[in-house]
């Protein structure tokens, strides 16, 4: 037995007896001897604290007692002495901690004025610099913006559709800014109004040039204003893009002007082909305006049409005033001329409306074909309302056609998504002008990015670089991939794109049931044989394929029996077609049908009226579906019905979306087609959230081994029509059902952290964590048993894995804390347990917050 184990206790007993006898000094001396033998003998420190002369000595003794035994009763006494400075008694002085060196802070240093002034000056400079930097940070909102000028005629009744152009540009630029702008620079639009007046357009163009901020201009919207402003832009070296103006003179001789539409020569040539071979008219009368737009469109049409037909006469009107006398004179000339043939209008909206009304009132029933300027739902709606008001026997819209670069009903993919987003914000689908404006904005932004210059501070060099970037988009290889396909300019700096002919249906414009599309090297097709068979035409040296347009729609009656393991579901739906011509358009197959020979059956309703056919079918079958479970049970699935023609490629048949479907609100679209009082989705545990219909192109991209196909052949493609219902899992009941056992395990595993400090409880803690791991594995298997073998971890699995990791850490903690308890390491055990009690709920909360952030 050592001295400390024997002498110290004996000395303390003697000190206690002396203290009881009132011999305090002797007792303190004996306690000093005891501490000399064992400095960490707790009873000696407690007795010495009881006999201390002041609170400072008492606190020192109590702190030494706690150091010797962290569980000492001295802890409670120290609380009352927390504001007292500890002071060792004389009996403990020989083995007290050595004193620290004196603190120089309190020492008085000599005053040196020169050093003080420099210090003050330095502090002032630091404060000033900090204030200036803070102010600059507050004033600086980020990267300097890139400016684009937009010039339109924003009058609501303007024939140029300026409001639509401005909305299209703004909507697309907002989306670009949300994605980072141009190389991190936000885009800021500078909007101008030229009032559709050439003189005002020149003034606005000079204002834009004098402003100096724009790197590119989008506008103007009519041919006359674009020509007038183009002279200013060319002189100043400022690139401009018109989305809607089509006169040749805009870009002819002006390398600074581009357009994201076809030219008047291109659309005039196509109108001639359509009138001759689609409408089968060999004679025509042209009524044009005495403007650059009217003259160039009429000249393009006349030049092309005279090669296979006859332009009987050309009549000229004042495009601005729509003088009734001039309109009457022109209509009388057409009516009295038995060889007048079809009527081609190269006019703006105001005179065109007057002429069309007068023609139909006078009994002229010939087809009326116009350029792009009359292709708008607004114009069709005006004609429809006039017909109703005047109770016309023949609607003014009957036999009316108009050219267009784009049609909403034929959009697909990203273009359709953009159009639907536009509708959500503006309450209507975009016109072709808004879509052309979107393309102009897209091209402008791509040119700014490709220019390789700082367009936020444009000078002559930066603007020339932007123009060069636009001019370089001269082929599919050098073009840009936009939402409407590859965008590039031809030799006239006009957008290279086919012309679509639209017709009025009610108060809207839709794709005409027959189109002519340029032959594009379709594999296995001999263009000469196609022309001989009447499936194609040869017009002005170009082969144009006859293409049927079928207005199509799918109305889902019911979807049920979703099998996640088999990845199939059952569907019952109506399918309809409205078309003209061959019934081959109704010979369709369902690409994702389990039964490859699924037959749509006989039509349940059909009609034939004025050359237009209507066929309605009811189809029931089982369909394959692509399911993704990465986000299970927060997953969102798409139930699709994909339909395409069995044999005819997209050069022969196009399925457009029925405009009435595009304009349906979401609640109506999700209703059953057979019973509008119920939802089409009848899947327990799921909710239908969206319904959309779109079209895309599928097929090969090669010649498929045919040796007689040229190298430039692009392949065989088929137009595919798809109805897509989005469904989301009902997460709340799923989580309550499947996560409640896991929650109970979390609580049960947490409770052992509060067991007393004893090595005997180590086994309990280890068993608790081990049981939690095994139970969690069983629960996870049960929860995911309904899933197929997906080959990856789903969302809910990661939650279970997170708890398994937590339970494993609890087992490790139990083992470590058990060793600390066996070694009587009270401080280590206490600190480790306290940290675990705090970290455990924090870990659980962090996991929950991560899931909320990612999936809610």
JSON list of C-alpha atoms in Angstrom, two decimals, residues 4 77 180 243 298 331 386 392 423 425 595 609 676 727 832:
[
{"chain": "A", "resi": 4, "resn": "UNK", "atom": "CA", "xyz": [-0.99, 8.23, -0.49]},
{"chain": "A", "resi": 77, "resn": "UNK", "atom": "CA", "xyz": [-21.29, 24.70, -4.00]},
{"chain": "A", "resi": 180, "resn": "UNK", "atom": "CA", "xyz": [-28.25, 33.25, -67.05]},
{"chain": "A", "resi": 243, "resn": "UNK", "atom": "CA", "xyz": [-39.51, 38.80, -87.49]},
{"chain": "A", "resi": 298, "resn": "UNK", "atom": "CA", "xyz": [-47.72, 40.23, -106.29]},
{"chain": "A", "resi": 331, "resn": "UNK", "atom": "CA", "xyz": [-64.89, 43.86, -106.95]},
{"chain": "A", "resi": 386, "resn": "UNK", "atom": "CA", "xyz": [-69.15, 40.11, -89.57]},
{"chain": "A", "resi": 392, "resn": "UNK", "atom": "CA", "xyz": [-74.42, 35.91, -94.54]},
{"chain": "A", "resi": 423, "resn": "UNK", "atom": "CA", "xyz": [-50.68, 30.48, -73.24]},
{"chain": "A", "resi": 425, "resn": "UNK", "atom": "CA", "xyz": [-49.07, 33.61, -69.17]},
{"chain": "A", "resi": 595, "resn": "UNK", "atom": "CA", "xyz": [-50.76, -5.96, -78.95]},
{"chain": "A", "resi": 609, "resn": "UNK", "atom": "CA", "xyz": [-69.35, 17.57, -95.73]},
{"chain": "A", "resi": 676, "resn": "UNK", "atom": "CA", "xyz": [-67.70, 14.27, -68.02]},
{"chain": "A", "resi": 727, "resn": "UNK", "atom": "CA", "xyz": [-49.95, 11.15, -62.87]},
{"chain": "A", "resi": 832, "resn": "UNK", "atom": "CA", "xyz": [-19.84, 11.34, -25.74]}
]
